[in-house]
mmCIF file of C-alpha atoms and ligand atoms in Angstrom:
data_model
loop_
_atom_site.group_PDB
_atom_site.id
_atom_site.type_symbol
_atom_site.label_atom_id
_atom_site.label_comp_id
_atom_site.label_asym_id
_atom_site.label_seq_id
_atom_site.Cartn_x
_atom_site.Cartn_y
_atom_site.Cartn_z
ATOM 1 C CA UNK A 983 -29.139 90.949 -69.598
ATOM 2 C CA UNK A 984 -27.360 88.308 -67.516
ATOM 3 C CA UNK A 985 -24.762 88.076 -70.250
ATOM 4 C CA UNK A 986 -24.179 91.850 -70.200
ATOM 5 C CA UNK A 987 -23.883 91.834 -66.427
ATOM 6 C CA UNK A 988 -21.417 88.958 -66.541
ATOM 7 C CA UNK A 989 -19.401 90.757 -69.222
ATOM 8 C CA UNK A 990 -19.339 93.866 -67.001
ATOM 9 C CA UNK A 991 -18.253 91.804 -64.024
ATOM 10 C CA UNK A 992 -15.386 90.309 -66.017
ATOM 11 C CA UNK A 993 -14.343 93.718 -67.289
ATOM 12 C CA UNK A 994 -14.059 95.375 -63.892
ATOM 13 C CA UNK A 995 -13.661 92.101 -61.924
ATOM 14 C CA UNK A 996 -13.732 93.951 -58.591
ATOM 15 C CA UNK A 997 -10.063 94.679 -59.188
ATOM 16 C CA UNK A 998 -9.475 90.948 -58.692
ATOM 17 C CA UNK A 999 -6.887 90.854 -61.476
ATOM 18 C CA UNK A 1000 -5.049 93.918 -60.153
ATOM 19 C CA UNK A 1001 -5.106 92.559 -56.617
ATOM 20 C CA UNK A 1002 -3.851 89.136 -57.659
ATOM 21 C CA UNK A 1003 -1.118 90.533 -59.888
ATOM 22 C CA UNK A 1004 0.091 92.650 -56.950
ATOM 23 C CA UNK A 1005 -0.235 89.731 -54.540
ATOM 24 C CA UNK A 1006 1.881 87.424 -56.712
ATOM 25 C CA UNK A 1007 3.960 90.279 -58.131
ATOM 26 C CA UNK A 1008 3.362 89.199 -61.715
ATOM 27 C CA UNK A 1009 0.772 88.982 -64.465
ATOM 28 C CA UNK A 1010 -1.562 86.133 -63.436
ATOM 29 C CA UNK A 1011 -4.094 84.910 -66.018
ATOM 30 C CA UNK A 1012 -7.659 84.512 -64.779
ATOM 31 C CA UNK A 1013 -9.988 81.734 -65.931
ATOM 32 C CA UNK A 1014 -13.621 82.824 -65.805
ATOM 33 C CA UNK A 1015 -16.751 80.700 -65.890
ATOM 34 C CA UNK A 1016 -18.022 79.095 -69.063
ATOM 35 C CA UNK A 1017 -21.503 78.298 -70.331
ATOM 36 C CA UNK A 1018 -24.974 79.715 -70.762
ATOM 37 C CA UNK A 1019 -25.634 82.725 -68.507
ATOM 38 C CA UNK A 1020 -29.293 81.607 -68.391
ATOM 39 C CA UNK A 1021 -28.427 78.062 -67.272
ATOM 40 C CA UNK A 1022 -30.543 76.538 -64.511
ATOM 41 C CA UNK A 1023 -27.565 74.718 -63.013
ATOM 42 C CA UNK A 1024 -24.216 76.220 -62.035
ATOM 43 C CA UNK A 1025 -21.387 73.800 -61.367
ATOM 44 C CA UNK A 1026 -18.668 75.095 -59.062
ATOM 45 C CA UNK A 1027 -15.212 73.559 -58.857
ATOM 46 C CA UNK A 1028 -12.078 74.469 -56.965
ATOM 47 C CA UNK A 1029 -9.600 76.274 -59.200
ATOM 48 C CA UNK A 1030 -8.188 76.019 -62.721
ATOM 49 C CA UNK A 1031 -5.130 73.914 -63.487
ATOM 50 C CA UNK A 1032 -2.581 74.134 -66.296
ATOM 51 C CA UNK A 1033 -4.952 73.010 -69.076
ATOM 52 C CA UNK A 1034 -7.632 75.456 -67.974
ATOM 53 C CA UNK A 1035 -5.172 78.362 -68.047
ATOM 54 C CA UNK A 1036 -3.970 77.299 -71.498
ATOM 55 C CA UNK A 1037 -7.514 77.104 -72.899
ATOM 56 C CA UNK A 1038 -8.956 79.920 -70.776
ATOM 57 C CA UNK A 1039 -11.883 77.673 -69.710
ATOM 58 C CA UNK A 1040 -12.699 75.704 -66.562
ATOM 59 C CA UNK A 1041 -12.765 71.891 -66.603
ATOM 60 C CA UNK A 1042 -10.956 71.061 -69.827
ATOM 61 C CA UNK A 1043 -8.334 68.358 -70.427
ATOM 62 C CA UNK A 1044 -8.359 65.580 -67.832
ATOM 63 C CA UNK A 1045 -10.725 67.487 -65.520
ATOM 64 C CA UNK A 1046 -13.178 67.834 -68.426
ATOM 65 C CA UNK A 1047 -12.923 64.081 -69.061
ATOM 66 C CA UNK A 1048 -13.654 63.420 -65.401
ATOM 67 C CA UNK A 1049 -16.824 65.452 -65.785
ATOM 68 C CA UNK A 1050 -18.076 63.459 -68.751
ATOM 69 C CA UNK A 1051 -19.621 60.775 -66.566
ATOM 70 C CA UNK A 1052 -21.473 63.487 -64.658
ATOM 71 C CA UNK A 1053 -22.901 64.858 -67.907
ATOM 72 C CA UNK A 1054 -23.784 61.421 -69.261
ATOM 73 C CA UNK A 1055 -25.635 60.246 -66.176
ATOM 74 C CA UNK A 1056 -27.566 63.489 -65.861
ATOM 75 C CA UNK A 1057 -28.181 63.499 -69.615
ATOM 76 C CA UNK A 1058 -26.834 67.013 -69.820
ATOM 77 C CA UNK A 1059 -24.730 68.756 -72.408
ATOM 78 C CA UNK A 1060 -21.912 71.032 -71.308
ATOM 79 C CA UNK A 1061 -23.590 73.928 -73.134
ATOM 80 C CA UNK A 1062 -26.707 73.542 -70.983
ATOM 81 C CA UNK A 1063 -24.990 74.368 -67.707
ATOM 82 C CA UNK A 1064 -22.674 77.059 -66.400
ATOM 83 C CA UNK A 1065 -19.294 75.913 -65.078
ATOM 84 C CA UNK A 1066 -17.020 77.976 -62.871
ATOM 85 C CA UNK A 1067 -14.496 77.727 -60.023
ATOM 86 C CA UNK A 1068 -14.220 79.352 -56.597
ATOM 87 C CA UNK A 1069 -10.690 80.538 -57.387
ATOM 88 C CA UNK A 1070 -10.172 82.057 -60.819
ATOM 89 C CA UNK A 1071 -6.390 81.607 -61.052
ATOM 90 C CA UNK A 1072 -4.173 78.547 -60.924
ATOM 91 C CA UNK A 1073 -2.669 77.823 -57.509
ATOM 92 C CA UNK A 1074 0.623 76.039 -58.133
ATOM 93 C CA UNK A 1075 3.875 75.094 -56.491
ATOM 94 C CA UNK A 1076 7.344 74.757 -57.950
ATOM 95 C CA UNK A 1077 9.504 71.824 -56.956
ATOM 96 C CA UNK A 1078 12.802 73.386 -55.894
ATOM 97 C CA UNK A 1079 14.911 70.479 -57.137
ATOM 98 C CA UNK A 1080 13.258 69.715 -60.461
ATOM 99 C CA UNK A 1081 11.632 73.134 -61.047
ATOM 100 C CA UNK A 1082 8.512 71.163 -61.991
ATOM 101 C CA UNK A 1083 5.276 73.110 -61.620
ATOM 102 C CA UNK A 1084 2.268 71.300 -60.159
ATOM 103 C CA UNK A 1085 -1.223 72.253 -58.999
ATOM 104 C CA UNK A 1086 -1.939 72.654 -55.296
ATOM 105 C CA UNK A 1087 -5.152 73.351 -53.401
ATOM 106 C CA UNK A 1088 -5.907 77.052 -52.922
ATOM 107 C CA UNK A 1089 -5.043 78.553 -49.535
ATOM 108 C CA UNK A 1090 -7.673 80.068 -47.254
ATOM 109 C CA UNK A 1091 -6.403 83.509 -48.151
ATOM 110 C CA UNK A 1092 -6.673 82.824 -51.887
ATOM 111 C CA UNK A 1093 -10.244 81.634 -51.375
ATOM 112 C CA UNK A 1094 -11.115 84.762 -49.372
ATOM 113 C CA UNK A 1095 -9.695 86.984 -52.116
ATOM 114 C CA UNK A 1096 -11.827 85.159 -54.688
ATOM 115 C CA UNK A 1097 -15.101 85.161 -52.777
ATOM 116 C CA UNK A 1098 -16.544 88.588 -53.723
ATOM 117 C CA UNK A 1099 -16.233 87.799 -57.424
ATOM 118 C CA UNK A 1100 -17.959 84.426 -57.032
ATOM 119 C CA UNK A 1101 -20.736 86.043 -54.990
ATOM 120 C CA UNK A 1102 -21.430 88.570 -57.704
ATOM 121 C CA UNK A 1103 -21.153 85.925 -60.427
ATOM 122 C CA UNK A 1104 -23.770 83.700 -58.749
ATOM 123 C CA UNK A 1105 -25.990 86.670 -57.933
ATOM 124 C CA UNK A 1106 -26.067 87.541 -61.651
ATOM 125 C CA UNK A 1107 -26.564 83.952 -62.826
ATOM 126 C CA UNK A 1108 -29.231 83.224 -60.207
ATOM 127 C CA UNK A 1109 -29.505 79.546 -61.232
ATOM 128 C CA UNK A 1110 -32.110 77.153 -59.831
ATOM 129 C CA UNK A 1111 -29.422 74.879 -58.445
ATOM 130 C CA UNK A 1112 -25.761 75.094 -57.469
ATOM 131 C CA UNK A 1113 -23.717 71.902 -57.652
ATOM 132 C CA UNK A 1114 -20.383 72.026 -55.855
ATOM 133 C CA UNK A 1115 -17.523 69.639 -56.516
ATOM 134 C CA UNK A 1116 -15.379 68.784 -53.509
ATOM 135 C CA UNK A 1117 -14.530 70.497 -50.229
ATOM 136 C CA UNK A 1118 -13.306 73.900 -51.414
ATOM 137 C CA UNK A 1119 -16.599 75.133 -52.956
ATOM 138 C CA UNK A 1120 -18.613 73.431 -50.204
ATOM 139 C CA UNK A 1121 -16.796 75.329 -47.436
ATOM 140 C CA UNK A 1122 -16.839 78.576 -49.389
ATOM 141 C CA UNK A 1123 -20.540 78.466 -50.352
ATOM 142 C CA UNK A 1124 -21.793 77.358 -46.947
ATOM 143 C CA UNK A 1125 -19.407 79.740 -45.147
ATOM 144 C CA UNK A 1126 -18.686 76.805 -42.851
ATOM 145 C CA UNK A 1127 -15.006 75.994 -42.464
ATOM 146 C CA UNK A 1128 -15.784 72.714 -40.702
ATOM 147 C CA UNK A 1129 -18.178 71.430 -43.401
ATOM 148 C CA UNK A 1130 -16.803 68.328 -45.092
ATOM 149 C CA UNK A 1131 -17.915 66.677 -48.285
ATOM 150 C CA UNK A 1132 -17.952 63.307 -46.495
ATOM 151 C CA UNK A 1133 -20.826 64.607 -44.383
ATOM 152 C CA UNK A 1134 -22.687 66.802 -46.893
ATOM 153 C CA UNK A 1135 -22.475 64.922 -50.205
ATOM 154 C CA UNK A 1136 -25.603 63.872 -52.064
ATOM 155 C CA UNK A 1137 -28.142 65.978 -50.115
ATOM 156 C CA UNK A 1138 -29.525 69.364 -51.164
ATOM 157 C CA UNK A 1139 -29.191 72.164 -48.638
ATOM 158 C CA UNK A 1140 -30.223 75.805 -48.473
ATOM 159 C CA UNK A 1141 -27.393 78.324 -48.425
ATOM 160 C CA UNK A 1142 -27.248 82.086 -48.207
ATOM 161 C CA UNK A 1143 -23.964 82.838 -49.950
ATOM 162 C CA UNK A 1144 -25.237 85.706 -52.117
ATOM 163 C CA UNK A 1145 -27.741 87.100 -49.627
ATOM 164 C CA UNK A 1146 -30.547 85.208 -51.354
ATOM 165 C CA UNK A 1147 -31.381 81.629 -50.395
ATOM 166 C CA UNK A 1148 -30.184 79.160 -53.010
ATOM 167 C CA UNK A 1149 -30.107 75.381 -53.091
ATOM 168 C CA UNK A 1150 -26.729 73.675 -53.135
ATOM 169 C CA UNK A 1151 -26.234 70.026 -54.047
ATOM 170 C CA UNK A 1152 -22.709 69.039 -52.902
ATOM 171 C CA UNK A 1153 -20.856 66.275 -54.724
ATOM 172 C CA UNK A 1154 -17.409 64.769 -54.340
ATOM 173 C CA UNK A 1155 -14.906 66.206 -56.786
ATOM 174 C CA UNK A 1156 -14.778 63.836 -59.794
ATOM 175 C CA UNK A 1157 -10.954 63.869 -59.600
ATOM 176 C CA UNK A 1158 -11.035 62.560 -56.025
ATOM 177 C CA UNK A 1159 -12.825 59.413 -57.231
ATOM 178 C CA UNK A 1160 -9.743 58.530 -59.241
ATOM 179 C CA UNK A 1161 -7.554 58.508 -56.125
ATOM 180 C CA UNK A 1162 -10.172 56.930 -53.875
ATOM 181 C CA UNK A 1163 -11.774 54.049 -55.731
ATOM 182 C CA UNK A 1164 -14.022 53.247 -52.739
ATOM 183 C CA UNK A 1165 -15.909 56.495 -53.429
ATOM 184 C CA UNK A 1166 -16.947 55.549 -56.918
ATOM 185 C CA UNK A 1167 -20.216 53.876 -55.918
ATOM 186 C CA UNK A 1168 -21.047 56.709 -53.516
ATOM 187 C CA UNK A 1169 -20.436 59.254 -56.263
ATOM 188 C CA UNK A 1170 -22.643 57.336 -58.724
ATOM 189 C CA UNK A 1171 -25.390 57.070 -56.121
ATOM 190 C CA UNK A 1172 -25.147 60.842 -55.493
ATOM 191 C CA UNK A 1173 -25.503 61.485 -59.229
ATOM 192 C CA UNK A 1174 -28.613 59.304 -59.262
ATOM 193 C CA UNK A 1175 -30.043 61.344 -56.364
ATOM 194 C CA UNK A 1176 -29.181 64.574 -58.152
ATOM 195 C CA UNK A 1177 -30.940 63.361 -61.294
ATOM 196 C CA UNK A 1178 -34.011 62.529 -59.255
ATOM 197 C CA UNK A 1179 -33.859 65.962 -57.621
ATOM 198 C CA UNK A 1180 -33.687 67.689 -61.019
ATOM 199 C CA UNK A 1181 -36.694 65.757 -62.350
ATOM 200 C CA UNK A 1182 -38.721 66.152 -59.205
ATOM 201 C CA UNK A 1183 -38.119 69.915 -59.132
ATOM 202 C CA UNK A 1184 -38.605 70.430 -62.856
ATOM 203 C CA UNK A 1185 -35.118 71.810 -63.320
ATOM 204 C CA UNK A 1186 -34.092 71.782 -66.997
HETATM 205 N N1 LIG B 1202 -10.273 72.113 -63.276
HETATM 206 C C1 LIG B 1202 -11.112 73.093 -62.879
HETATM 207 O O1 LIG B 1202 -11.423 74.019 -63.644
HETATM 208 N N2 LIG B 1202 -11.589 73.041 -61.624
HETATM 209 C C2 LIG B 1202 -11.299 72.056 -60.779
HETATM 210 O O2 LIG B 1202 -11.802 72.055 -59.652
HETATM 211 C C3 LIG B 1202 -10.420 71.044 -61.223
HETATM 212 C C4 LIG B 1202 -9.921 71.117 -62.473
#
């Protein structure tokens, strides 16, 4: 049932593909969520990068490696959770001099465009817990532009993103730990708290 509804959503995608192609004036590949539609936990990242577009799956390549620690500590397998992103296309910039293409954070407008799809996706999945990675999904899911991961990380909170109350457990983005070594211990402590939360609430 959930799988059929997700398939339907991807087929008609609220005209997201059409809108984005018109917005960027070209054919933009979308990267949808991956994992069990019946999963109890949905992990929500920011947006796909080059590897994700190539493979057509979120969190592969280096980003997937960065997630391995998360899976190991929580004793989870990738197949047991559902993984998606707020933005379903790759935001990128081109260096004018070198013509090199690199990832960039999504703009507010790109996030707004992507929101209705994510709402419907989470409404269909209806997981027991949402886990957000970094600032972009935190702001989007709470609807609070001033929310910051520095303030919200590691504590569950009730949100009303889909119209139904759901619990969100915000975490730092695993990639940000690489650039900010001082966050490593905080991130590990948050994972320990998340594990405790999952056991205590019989999730999984
Ligand atoms: N890859 C993703 O799919 N999402 C992120 O947030 C980062 C890398």
